Each structure stands twice: as C-alpha cells, then as structure tokens.
mmCIF file of C-alpha atoms in Angstrom:
data_model
loop_
_atom_site.group_PDB
_atom_site.id
_atom_site.type_symbol
_atom_site.label_atom_id
_atom_site.label_comp_id
_atom_site.label_asym_id
_atom_site.label_seq_id
_atom_site.Cartn_x
_atom_site.Cartn_y
_atom_site.Cartn_z
ATOM 1 C CA PRO G 168 5.109 -19.906 -19.164
ATOM 2 C CA LYS G 169 1.873 -18.497 -20.500
ATOM 3 C CA GLY G 170 -1.513 -20.053 -21.084
ATOM 4 C CA ILE G 171 -1.454 -18.859 -24.691
ATOM 5 C CA VAL G 172 -0.526 -21.331 -27.424
ATOM 6 C CA HIS G 173 1.279 -19.921 -30.459
ATOM 7 C CA SER G 174 2.263 -21.891 -33.536
ATOM 8 C CA HIS G 175 5.684 -21.443 -35.099
ATOM 9 C CA GLY G 176 3.969 -19.857 -38.104
ATOM 10 C CA CYS G 177 2.129 -17.422 -35.840
ATOM 11 C CA ARG G 178 5.388 -16.384 -34.160
ATOM 12 C CA MET G 179 7.089 -15.985 -37.552
ATOM 13 C CA HIS G 180 4.348 -13.644 -38.794
ATOM 14 C CA TRP G 181 4.432 -11.826 -35.441
ATOM 15 C CA ALA G 182 8.204 -11.313 -35.674
ATOM 16 C CA THR G 183 8.031 -10.232 -39.322
ATOM 17 C CA ASP G 184 5.345 -7.626 -38.647
ATOM 18 C CA LEU G 185 7.243 -6.344 -35.615
ATOM 19 C CA ALA G 186 10.627 -6.255 -37.355
ATOM 20 C CA VAL G 187 9.133 -3.877 -39.910
ATOM 21 C CA ALA G 188 7.241 -1.759 -37.353
ATOM 22 C CA LEU G 189 10.281 -1.508 -35.038
ATOM 23 C CA ARG G 190 12.792 -0.708 -37.823
ATOM 24 C CA TYR G 191 15.061 -3.773 -37.529
ATOM 25 C CA HIS G 192 17.695 -4.484 -40.209
ATOM 26 C CA SER G 193 20.739 -6.708 -40.733
ATOM 27 C CA GLY G 194 23.031 -4.181 -39.054
ATOM 28 C CA ALA G 195 20.937 -4.078 -35.881
ATOM 29 C CA VAL G 196 22.794 -4.620 -32.618
ATOM 30 C CA THR G 197 20.116 -5.292 -30.030
ATOM 31 C CA VAL G 198 20.516 -5.191 -26.267
ATOM 32 C CA CYS G 199 18.402 -7.602 -24.210
ATOM 33 C CA SER G 200 18.224 -6.112 -20.728
ATOM 34 C CA LEU G 201 15.160 -7.962 -19.409
ATOM 35 C CA GLY G 202 14.690 -11.625 -18.520
ATOM 36 C CA LEU G 203 14.752 -13.913 -21.546
ATOM 37 C CA TYR G 204 11.351 -15.325 -20.498
ATOM 38 C CA SER G 205 9.733 -11.934 -21.159
ATOM 39 C CA ASN G 206 7.586 -11.367 -24.235
ATOM 40 C CA ILE G 207 9.404 -8.038 -24.561
ATOM 41 C CA SER G 208 12.695 -9.927 -24.863
ATOM 42 C CA TRP G 209 11.120 -12.268 -27.401
ATOM 43 C CA VAL G 210 10.138 -9.262 -29.505
ATOM 44 C CA THR G 211 13.707 -7.971 -29.588
ATOM 45 C CA MET G 212 15.322 -11.386 -30.007
ATOM 46 C CA LEU G 213 13.096 -12.680 -32.802
ATOM 47 C CA CYS G 214 13.152 -9.394 -34.721
ATOM 48 C CA THR G 215 16.940 -9.268 -34.528
ATOM 49 C CA ILE G 216 17.394 -12.899 -35.566
ATOM 50 C CA LEU G 217 14.898 -12.524 -38.415
ATOM 51 C CA ALA G 218 16.722 -9.432 -39.721
ATOM 52 C CA GLY G 219 20.156 -11.044 -39.322
ATOM 53 C CA GLY G 220 21.392 -8.694 -36.595
ATOM 54 C CA THR G 221 23.399 -9.223 -33.410
ATOM 55 C CA LEU G 222 22.103 -9.809 -29.868
ATOM 56 C CA VAL G 223 23.857 -8.522 -26.750
ATOM 57 C CA VAL G 224 22.412 -10.115 -23.611
ATOM 58 C CA MET G 225 22.900 -8.358 -20.275
ATOM 59 C CA PRO G 226 23.043 -10.644 -17.208
ATOM 60 C CA SER G 227 20.982 -8.113 -15.223
ATOM 61 C CA PHE G 228 19.773 -4.527 -15.522
ATOM 62 C CA SER G 229 21.155 -1.360 -14.033
ATOM 63 C CA ALA G 230 21.050 2.029 -15.692
ATOM 64 C CA GLY G 231 24.838 2.363 -15.576
ATOM 65 C CA ALA G 232 25.397 -1.105 -17.036
ATOM 66 C CA LEU G 233 22.892 -0.360 -19.809
ATOM 67 C CA ALA G 234 24.650 2.887 -20.740
ATOM 68 C CA GLU G 235 28.027 1.087 -20.719
ATOM 69 C CA THR G 236 26.658 -1.750 -22.857
ATOM 70 C CA ILE G 237 25.146 0.613 -25.432
ATOM 71 C CA ALA G 238 28.419 2.527 -25.726
ATOM 72 C CA ALA G 239 30.720 -0.503 -25.754
ATOM 73 C CA HIS G 240 28.737 -2.583 -28.265
ATOM 74 C CA ARG G 241 27.381 0.302 -30.385
ATOM 75 C CA VAL G 242 23.832 -0.870 -29.698
ATOM 76 C CA THR G 243 21.223 0.270 -32.233
ATOM 77 C CA HIS G 244 18.005 -1.344 -30.913
ATOM 78 C CA GLY G 245 16.391 -2.540 -27.703
ATOM 79 C CA GLY G 246 13.143 -3.201 -25.909
ATOM 80 C CA PHE G 247 12.490 -1.670 -22.518
ATOM 81 C CA VAL G 248 9.861 -1.030 -19.884
ATOM 82 C CA PRO G 249 9.160 2.512 -18.607
ATOM 83 C CA VAL G 250 10.999 2.113 -15.288
ATOM 84 C CA GLN G 251 14.195 1.331 -17.213
ATOM 85 C CA PHE G 252 13.884 4.615 -19.104
ATOM 86 C CA GLN G 253 13.179 6.425 -15.835
ATOM 87 C CA ARG G 254 16.335 5.024 -14.234
ATOM 88 C CA LEU G 255 18.421 5.768 -17.319
ATOM 89 C CA MET G 256 17.178 9.374 -17.432
ATOM 90 C CA GLU G 257 18.044 9.742 -13.711
ATOM 91 C CA LEU G 258 21.623 8.524 -14.220
ATOM 92 C CA PRO G 259 23.721 11.491 -13.035
ATOM 93 C CA ASP G 260 26.541 10.971 -15.547
ATOM 94 C CA LEU G 261 24.487 9.827 -18.550
ATOM 95 C CA ASP G 262 26.100 12.443 -20.777
ATOM 96 C CA ARG G 263 29.532 10.822 -20.390
ATOM 97 C CA TYR G 264 28.393 7.768 -22.387
ATOM 98 C CA ASP G 265 28.384 7.733 -26.186
ATOM 99 C CA LEU G 266 24.844 6.590 -26.968
ATOM 100 C CA SER G 267 24.858 7.965 -30.521
ATOM 101 C CA SER G 268 24.616 4.469 -32.048
ATOM 102 C CA LEU G 269 20.970 4.144 -30.924
ATOM 103 C CA GLN G 270 18.567 4.115 -33.865
ATOM 104 C CA ALA G 271 15.216 2.699 -32.698
ATOM 105 C CA ILE G 272 14.155 1.654 -29.210
ATOM 106 C CA MET G 273 10.856 0.189 -28.132
ATOM 107 C CA CYS G 274 8.954 0.593 -24.884
ATOM 108 C CA CYS G 275 6.059 -1.515 -23.628
ATOM 109 C CA GLY G 276 4.904 -3.459 -20.591
ATOM 110 C CA SER G 277 3.102 -0.600 -18.849
ATOM 111 C CA PRO G 278 1.985 2.949 -19.665
ATOM 112 C CA LEU G 279 4.809 5.301 -20.631
ATOM 113 C CA PRO G 280 4.045 8.759 -19.180
ATOM 114 C CA PRO G 281 4.154 11.439 -21.917
ATOM 115 C CA ALA G 282 6.808 13.542 -20.124
ATOM 116 C CA LEU G 283 9.122 10.534 -19.761
ATOM 117 C CA LYS G 284 8.389 9.511 -23.342
ATOM 118 C CA ARG G 285 9.460 12.906 -24.686
ATOM 119 C CA THR G 286 12.479 13.234 -22.359
ATOM 120 C CA THR G 287 13.757 9.773 -23.307
ATOM 121 C CA ARG G 288 13.360 10.366 -27.037
ATOM 122 C CA ASP G 289 14.989 13.797 -26.871
ATOM 123 C CA THR G 290 17.834 12.754 -24.565
ATOM 124 C CA LEU G 291 18.720 9.587 -26.472
ATOM 125 C CA ASP G 292 18.155 11.291 -29.843
ATOM 126 C CA CYS G 293 16.770 8.216 -31.558
ATOM 127 C CA GLU G 294 13.431 6.859 -32.683
ATOM 128 C CA LEU G 295 11.285 5.799 -29.722
ATOM 129 C CA ILE G 296 8.467 3.444 -30.643
ATOM 130 C CA GLU G 297 5.835 2.702 -28.020
ATOM 131 C CA LEU G 298 4.161 -0.682 -28.360
ATOM 132 C CA TYR G 299 0.812 -1.681 -26.926
ATOM 133 C CA GLY G 300 -0.027 -5.349 -26.854
ATOM 134 C CA LEU G 301 -0.495 -8.476 -24.831
ATOM 135 C CA THR G 302 0.708 -12.063 -24.798
ATOM 136 C CA GLU G 303 -1.906 -13.039 -27.364
ATOM 137 C CA GLY G 304 -0.476 -10.599 -29.885
ATOM 138 C CA ILE G 305 0.818 -7.129 -30.619
ATOM 139 C CA ILE G 306 -1.835 -4.544 -31.260
ATOM 140 C CA THR G 307 -0.440 -1.059 -31.946
ATOM 141 C CA THR G 308 2.747 0.952 -32.186
ATOM 142 C CA LEU G 309 3.252 4.699 -31.982
ATOM 143 C CA ALA G 310 5.541 5.293 -34.947
ATOM 144 C CA PRO G 311 8.223 8.002 -34.797
ATOM 145 C CA GLU G 312 6.391 9.885 -37.567
ATOM 146 C CA ASP G 313 3.371 10.281 -35.269
ATOM 147 C CA PHE G 314 5.316 10.875 -32.043
ATOM 148 C CA ASP G 315 5.008 14.659 -31.670
ATOM 149 C CA ARG G 316 1.467 14.838 -33.031
ATOM 150 C CA LYS G 317 0.098 11.919 -30.968
ATOM 151 C CA LEU G 318 2.338 11.908 -27.870
ATOM 152 C CA GLU G 319 -0.405 10.566 -25.582
ATOM 153 C CA SER G 320 -1.390 7.794 -27.989
ATOM 154 C CA VAL G 321 -0.129 4.219 -28.286
ATOM 155 C CA GLY G 322 -0.418 4.467 -32.048
ATOM 156 C CA LYS G 323 -2.049 2.555 -34.839
ATOM 157 C CA PRO G 324 -2.414 -1.163 -35.557
ATOM 158 C CA ILE G 325 0.662 -2.747 -37.080
ATOM 159 C CA PRO G 326 0.260 -4.515 -40.441
ATOM 160 C CA GLY G 327 -1.660 -7.754 -40.093
ATOM 161 C CA GLN G 328 -3.685 -6.590 -37.063
ATOM 162 C CA GLN G 329 -7.343 -5.662 -36.881
ATOM 163 C CA ILE G 330 -8.973 -3.676 -34.113
ATOM 164 C CA LYS G 331 -12.641 -3.442 -33.282
ATOM 165 C CA LEU G 332 -13.854 -0.992 -30.627
ATOM 166 C CA VAL G 333 -17.088 -2.064 -28.940
ATOM 167 C CA ARG G 334 -19.129 -0.055 -26.455
ATOM 168 C CA ASP G 335 -20.979 -1.553 -23.491
ATOM 169 C CA ASP G 336 -24.153 -1.638 -25.626
ATOM 170 C CA ASP G 337 -22.320 -3.720 -28.292
ATOM 171 C CA ALA G 338 -22.387 -0.865 -30.796
#
C-alpha cells in the first residue's frame, strides 16, 4: 500500500508510455521475479498485459531459478533490481543456461553501478533499460541507443513526462 492515489486512466497512460519505452510487444514473455505488490512488478505486468504478452510469475527469487525460468519459458522481458543482476552475474554455471530469448530487461529500484550495468548487458546480450522513477510516476529511462554513450546516466524523460531542474536559489 502506498499513500499515492492513481486513477485507472493515470495507470493506463503510465503503462502505455512504459510499454513503448521498455520495448514490449504481443510476443513478450515476461518474468515477474519480485513481489507482486512492487511497483516494479506492476510495470512489467501492466506493460505485458497491455501489449498482449504472457506473464510468468516466480514464487520466489534465486539466481538459479531465474536462469532456469528464462531458459524454460523463453522469457523475453523482465524487471529487476540491481542485486538480482549481481546474483545472476555471480552464478557459477550461468553459461549452461540458454538465455538467448532475452530481448529487453529493465532495472530500477536503486542505483545500478556502471560496471554491473555493462557486465549484465554484455553477458545477457540483450537490451538493458535502466529506469529512474518513484511511486508517483516514472521519470526517465536510459534507452539502449544511449547506453554506451551515457553509461552513468539514467536517461531521458519518457514520452508524457516533464522534468524541471531547480537550484537551491529557485533558478
């Protein structure tokens, strides 16, 4: 439960903007590996449903179970937090799993260190999109096209968002 009230229309616009930014489509097979109460899970679930894709819900997270799930269900999309990527990259037998179905994965929830960001993208060989936002709304995404050039950035505003930067002196 959050203290933020969203209308159904607001959530529909939110999901539409995110589905475009995160590259969802009707063939998407999305793994949900976080609690279903999480805003991160809501991003993946609503985008998948809106696009007409398929959801695969994991009962709990472990790096090995995630790798098995991706391989078994030919997962294309997912939303993760940095520690999940860290644990997946540390999996000693990661190369034995066929993860080639992955197309676009999203990371948010806390800062994603640049070295882990690059290692994850290169190891999984798919588009990694970092999202920066909050319960009130999504703010920016680092698109795959900007990844190498802006590795330490969290990207640009997604369509429908406006950002205003204000200094301490209100300038």
